Amino acid sequence: MIVFDLSCADGHRFEGWFGSSADFEDQCARGLLTCPACGSAAVSKAPMAPAVPAKGNARPAPVVDGPTQQLANVPLPPKVQQAIAALAKAQAEALKNSTWVGDKFADETRKMHYGERDETPIHGQASLAEAKALIDEGVPVAPLPFPVAPPEKLN
């Protein structure tokens, strides 16, 4: 694995782990990389210091509680919070008229696509391989932005 410091067009810095430099280039070219802070797909490698291993007889560096410790607790900007809330509300509204089909999602979606079943809104679970196969067949599917708990698992 290789870790790269990345940055988006808005200047947010974050790190990404990849199998190789070619994996980074491939994922970047396919638009799979987005900034975790703002969602921008304009992501590139940021300048970074090389990882130099410490000497075996070196004294460990002291842990410093400073600005980097506080960054993890910084709330999202209000506009981002509003966008997330609006997206969650839209998903909840869409799911009100949708039926949970669980792990039969790929089969049920295929049946609708090929006219073997009436078309109705459904949601459920599919593996990455199943989702790719559906897309390759031309079946219109999309992932939900937020995870959905199966009805039998709700309290």
PDB file of C-alpha atoms in Angstrom:
ATOM      1  CA  MET A   1       0.000   0.000   0.000  1.00  0.00           C
ATOM      2  CA  ILE A   2       1.086   3.548  -0.661  1.00  0.00           C
ATOM      3  CA  VAL A   3      -0.285   6.676   0.973  1.00  0.00           C
ATOM      4  CA  PHE A   4      -0.536   9.990  -0.869  1.00  0.00           C
ATOM      5  CA  ASP A   5      -1.342  13.425   0.453  1.00  0.00           C
ATOM      6  CA  LEU A   6      -4.169  14.723  -1.729  1.00  0.00           C
ATOM      7  CA  SER A   7      -5.868  18.070  -2.126  1.00  0.00           C
ATOM      8  CA  CYS A   8      -8.981  19.308  -3.876  1.00  0.00           C
ATOM      9  CA  ALA A   9      -9.527  22.461  -5.931  1.00  0.00           C
ATOM     10  CA  ASP A  10     -10.810  24.214  -2.776  1.00  0.00           C
ATOM     11  CA  GLY A  11      -7.543  23.505  -0.936  1.00  0.00           C
ATOM     12  CA  HIS A  12      -8.777  20.797   1.443  1.00  0.00           C
ATOM     13  CA  ARG A  13      -5.972  18.341   2.221  1.00  0.00           C
ATOM     14  CA  PHE A  14      -6.494  14.682   3.024  1.00  0.00           C
ATOM     15  CA  GLU A  15      -4.719  11.391   2.502  1.00  0.00           C
ATOM     16  CA  GLY A  16      -5.578   8.397   0.376  1.00  0.00           C
ATOM     17  CA  TRP A  17      -4.280   4.832   0.436  1.00  0.00           C
ATOM     18  CA  PHE A  18      -3.734   2.996  -2.840  1.00  0.00           C
ATOM     19  CA  GLY A  19      -2.288  -0.300  -3.998  1.00  0.00           C
ATOM     20  CA  SER A  20       0.111   1.552  -6.282  1.00  0.00           C
ATOM     21  CA  SER A  21       0.667   4.872  -8.008  1.00  0.00           C
ATOM     22  CA  ALA A  22      -1.089   3.398 -11.049  1.00  0.00           C
ATOM     23  CA  ASP A  23      -4.144   2.619  -8.869  1.00  0.00           C
ATOM     24  CA  PHE A  24      -4.283   6.284  -7.851  1.00  0.00           C
ATOM     25  CA  GLU A  25      -4.064   7.426 -11.483  1.00  0.00           C
ATOM     26  CA  ASP A  26      -6.750   4.926 -12.539  1.00  0.00           C
ATOM     27  CA  GLN A  27      -9.177   5.919  -9.772  1.00  0.00           C
ATOM     28  CA  CYS A  28      -8.557   9.604 -10.446  1.00  0.00           C
ATOM     29  CA  ALA A  29      -9.170   9.173 -14.191  1.00  0.00           C
ATOM     30  CA  ARG A  30     -12.423   7.289 -13.502  1.00  0.00           C
ATOM     31  CA  GLY A  31     -13.669  10.054 -11.176  1.00  0.00           C
ATOM     32  CA  LEU A  32     -13.769   7.783  -8.121  1.00  0.00           C
ATOM     33  CA  LEU A  33     -11.842  10.173  -5.863  1.00  0.00           C
ATOM     34  CA  THR A  34     -13.685  12.975  -4.092  1.00  0.00           C
ATOM     35  CA  CYS A  35     -12.792  15.362  -1.303  1.00  0.00           C
ATOM     36  CA  PRO A  36     -14.277  14.184   2.023  1.00  0.00           C
ATOM     37  CA  ALA A  37     -14.768  17.795   3.125  1.00  0.00           C
ATOM     38  CA  CYS A  38     -16.595  19.270   0.116  1.00  0.00           C
ATOM     39  CA  GLY A  39     -17.204  16.418  -2.336  1.00  0.00           C
ATOM     40  CA  SER A  40     -15.155  17.974  -5.138  1.00  0.00           C
ATOM     41  CA  ALA A  41     -13.919  15.489  -7.750  1.00  0.00           C
ATOM     42  CA  ALA A  42     -11.033  17.808  -8.717  1.00  0.00           C
ATOM     43  CA  VAL A  43      -8.470  15.870  -6.656  1.00  0.00           C
ATOM     44  CA  SER A  44      -4.710  15.802  -7.175  1.00  0.00           C
ATOM     45  CA  LYS A  45      -1.572  14.750  -5.323  1.00  0.00           C
ATOM     46  CA  ALA A  46      -0.323  17.359  -2.888  1.00  0.00           C
ATOM     47  CA  PRO A  47       3.347  17.912  -2.090  1.00  0.00           C
ATOM     48  CA  MET A  48       4.393  15.657   0.750  1.00  0.00           C
ATOM     49  CA  ALA A  49       7.488  14.896   2.764  1.00  0.00           C
ATOM     50  CA  PRO A  50       9.055  11.503   2.168  1.00  0.00           C
ATOM     51  CA  ALA A  51       8.487   8.883   4.845  1.00  0.00           C
ATOM     52  CA  VAL A  52      11.882   8.362   6.435  1.00  0.00           C
ATOM     53  CA  PRO A  53      12.000   5.625   9.068  1.00  0.00           C
ATOM     54  CA  ALA A  54      13.295   6.621  12.488  1.00  0.00           C
ATOM     55  CA  LYS A  55      16.570   5.270  13.760  1.00  0.00           C
ATOM     56  CA  GLY A  56      16.200   2.261  16.014  1.00  0.00           C
ATOM     57  CA  ASN A  57      17.951   3.995  18.919  1.00  0.00           C
ATOM     58  CA  ALA A  58      16.083   7.304  18.620  1.00  0.00           C
ATOM     59  CA  ARG A  59      13.971   8.613  21.483  1.00  0.00           C
ATOM     60  CA  PRO A  60      10.244   8.692  20.598  1.00  0.00           C
ATOM     61  CA  ALA A  61       8.850  12.128  19.869  1.00  0.00           C
ATOM     62  CA  PRO A  62       6.541  13.537  22.546  1.00  0.00           C
ATOM     63  CA  VAL A  63       2.813  13.592  21.792  1.00  0.00           C
ATOM     64  CA  VAL A  64       1.669  17.175  21.425  1.00  0.00           C
ATOM     65  CA  ASP A  65      -1.941  18.217  21.880  1.00  0.00           C
ATOM     66  CA  GLY A  66      -2.255  21.020  19.416  1.00  0.00           C
ATOM     67  CA  PRO A  67      -4.270  22.260  16.478  1.00  0.00           C
ATOM     68  CA  THR A  68      -4.109  18.907  14.687  1.00  0.00           C
ATOM     69  CA  GLN A  69      -5.859  17.216  17.611  1.00  0.00           C
ATOM     70  CA  GLN A  70      -8.660  19.785  17.452  1.00  0.00           C
ATOM     71  CA  LEU A  71      -9.281  19.484  13.696  1.00  0.00           C
ATOM     72  CA  ALA A  72     -11.058  16.158  14.103  1.00  0.00           C
ATOM     73  CA  ASN A  73     -13.713  17.851  16.247  1.00  0.00           C
ATOM     74  CA  VAL A  74     -14.420  20.791  13.936  1.00  0.00           C
ATOM     75  CA  PRO A  75     -18.074  20.786  12.852  1.00  0.00           C
ATOM     76  CA  LEU A  76     -18.948  20.792   9.171  1.00  0.00           C
ATOM     77  CA  PRO A  77     -19.703  24.188   7.637  1.00  0.00           C
ATOM     78  CA  PRO A  78     -23.413  25.145   7.926  1.00  0.00           C
ATOM     79  CA  LYS A  79     -23.998  24.877   4.164  1.00  0.00           C
ATOM     80  CA  VAL A  80     -22.601  21.335   4.151  1.00  0.00           C
ATOM     81  CA  GLN A  81     -24.769  20.415   7.160  1.00  0.00           C
ATOM     82  CA  GLN A  82     -27.838  21.834   5.374  1.00  0.00           C
ATOM     83  CA  ALA A  83     -27.028  19.927   2.181  1.00  0.00           C
ATOM     84  CA  ILE A  84     -26.598  16.659   4.096  1.00  0.00           C
ATOM     85  CA  ALA A  85     -29.878  17.220   5.965  1.00  0.00           C
ATOM     86  CA  ALA A  86     -31.720  17.993   2.707  1.00  0.00           C
ATOM     87  CA  LEU A  87     -30.281  14.887   1.052  1.00  0.00           C
ATOM     88  CA  ALA A  88     -31.242  12.712   4.040  1.00  0.00           C
ATOM     89  CA  LYS A  89     -34.780  14.153   3.974  1.00  0.00           C
ATOM     90  CA  ALA A  90     -35.089  13.511   0.219  1.00  0.00           C
ATOM     91  CA  GLN A  91     -33.924   9.914   0.681  1.00  0.00           C
ATOM     92  CA  ALA A  92     -36.397   9.364   3.540  1.00  0.00           C
ATOM     93  CA  GLU A  93     -39.246  10.736   1.376  1.00  0.00           C
ATOM     94  CA  ALA A  94     -38.257   8.508  -1.551  1.00  0.00           C
ATOM     95  CA  LEU A  95     -38.115   5.429   0.675  1.00  0.00           C
ATOM     96  CA  LYS A  96     -41.638   6.026   2.055  1.00  0.00           C
ATOM     97  CA  ASN A  97     -43.063   4.658  -1.212  1.00  0.00           C
ATOM     98  CA  SER A  98     -40.366   2.032  -1.710  1.00  0.00           C
ATOM     99  CA  THR A  99     -40.379  -1.622  -0.670  1.00  0.00           C
ATOM    100  CA  TRP A 100     -37.421  -3.267   1.067  1.00  0.00           C
ATOM    101  CA  VAL A 101     -36.407  -6.411  -0.861  1.00  0.00           C
ATOM    102  CA  GLY A 102     -33.190  -7.124   1.035  1.00  0.00           C
ATOM    103  CA  ASP A 103     -30.580  -9.251  -0.711  1.00  0.00           C
ATOM    104  CA  LYS A 104     -33.028 -10.036  -3.533  1.00  0.00           C
ATOM    105  CA  PHE A 105     -32.490  -6.515  -4.905  1.00  0.00           C
ATOM    106  CA  ALA A 106     -30.488  -7.555  -7.980  1.00  0.00           C
ATOM    107  CA  ASP A 107     -32.994 -10.289  -8.933  1.00  0.00           C
ATOM    108  CA  GLU A 108     -36.068  -8.106  -8.387  1.00  0.00           C
ATOM    109  CA  THR A 109     -34.569  -5.177 -10.307  1.00  0.00           C
ATOM    110  CA  ARG A 110     -33.702  -7.458 -13.221  1.00  0.00           C
ATOM    111  CA  LYS A 111     -37.264  -8.851 -13.265  1.00  0.00           C
ATOM    112  CA  MET A 112     -38.662  -5.316 -13.504  1.00  0.00           C
ATOM    113  CA  HIS A 113     -36.175  -4.346 -16.199  1.00  0.00           C
ATOM    114  CA  TYR A 114     -37.063  -7.343 -18.359  1.00  0.00           C
ATOM    115  CA  GLY A 115     -40.836  -6.998 -17.813  1.00  0.00           C
ATOM    116  CA  GLU A 116     -41.204 -10.104 -15.635  1.00  0.00           C
ATOM    117  CA  ARG A 117     -42.615  -8.043 -12.760  1.00  0.00           C
ATOM    118  CA  ASP A 118     -44.531  -4.782 -12.366  1.00  0.00           C
ATOM    119  CA  GLU A 119     -42.278  -1.762 -11.913  1.00  0.00           C
ATOM    120  CA  THR A 120     -42.468  -0.422  -8.376  1.00  0.00           C
ATOM    121  CA  PRO A 121     -39.955   1.497  -6.272  1.00  0.00           C
ATOM    122  CA  ILE A 122     -37.729  -0.932  -4.362  1.00  0.00           C
ATOM    123  CA  HIS A 123     -34.563  -0.756  -2.317  1.00  0.00           C
ATOM    124  CA  GLY A 124     -32.316  -3.414  -0.853  1.00  0.00           C
ATOM    125  CA  GLN A 125     -28.794  -4.755  -0.820  1.00  0.00           C
ATOM    126  CA  ALA A 126     -26.489  -5.785  -3.648  1.00  0.00           C
ATOM    127  CA  SER A 127     -22.827  -6.668  -3.716  1.00  0.00           C
ATOM    128  CA  LEU A 128     -20.453  -4.548  -5.765  1.00  0.00           C
ATOM    129  CA  ALA A 129     -20.250  -7.350  -8.349  1.00  0.00           C
ATOM    130  CA  GLU A 130     -24.063  -7.541  -8.574  1.00  0.00           C
ATOM    131  CA  ALA A 131     -24.349  -3.766  -8.968  1.00  0.00           C
ATOM    132  CA  LYS A 132     -21.715  -3.736 -11.731  1.00  0.00           C
ATOM    133  CA  ALA A 133     -23.506  -6.597 -13.514  1.00  0.00           C
ATOM    134  CA  LEU A 134     -26.808  -4.693 -13.371  1.00  0.00           C
ATOM    135  CA  ILE A 135     -25.179  -1.586 -14.821  1.00  0.00           C
ATOM    136  CA  ASP A 136     -23.497  -3.652 -17.560  1.00  0.00           C
ATOM    137  CA  GLU A 137     -26.942  -5.039 -18.482  1.00  0.00           C
ATOM    138  CA  GLY A 138     -28.351  -1.524 -18.724  1.00  0.00           C
ATOM    139  CA  VAL A 139     -30.517  -1.874 -15.620  1.00  0.00           C
ATOM    140  CA  PRO A 140     -30.957   1.600 -14.069  1.00  0.00           C
ATOM    141  CA  VAL A 141     -29.715   1.398 -10.467  1.00  0.00           C
ATOM    142  CA  ALA A 142     -28.016   3.822  -8.103  1.00  0.00           C
ATOM    143  CA  PRO A 143     -26.638   3.574  -4.571  1.00  0.00           C
ATOM    144  CA  LEU A 144     -28.432   5.367  -1.767  1.00  0.00           C
ATOM    145  CA  PRO A 145     -26.376   8.197  -0.247  1.00  0.00           C
ATOM    146  CA  PHE A 146     -27.061   7.025   3.319  1.00  0.00           C
ATOM    147  CA  PRO A 147     -27.139   3.453   4.669  1.00  0.00           C
ATOM    148  CA  VAL A 148     -30.559   1.924   5.272  1.00  0.00           C
ATOM    149  CA  ALA A 149     -31.174  -0.578   8.053  1.00  0.00           C
ATOM    150  CA  PRO A 150     -33.331  -3.563   7.110  1.00  0.00           C
ATOM    151  CA  PRO A 151     -36.804  -3.287   8.704  1.00  0.00           C
ATOM    152  CA  GLU A 152     -36.264  -6.450  10.783  1.00  0.00           C
ATOM    153  CA  LYS A 153     -33.131  -4.906  12.336  1.00  0.00           C
ATOM    154  CA  LEU A 154     -34.822  -1.695  13.523  1.00  0.00           C
ATOM    155  CA  ASN A 155     -35.603  -1.246  17.225  1.00  0.00           C
TER     156      ASN A 155
END
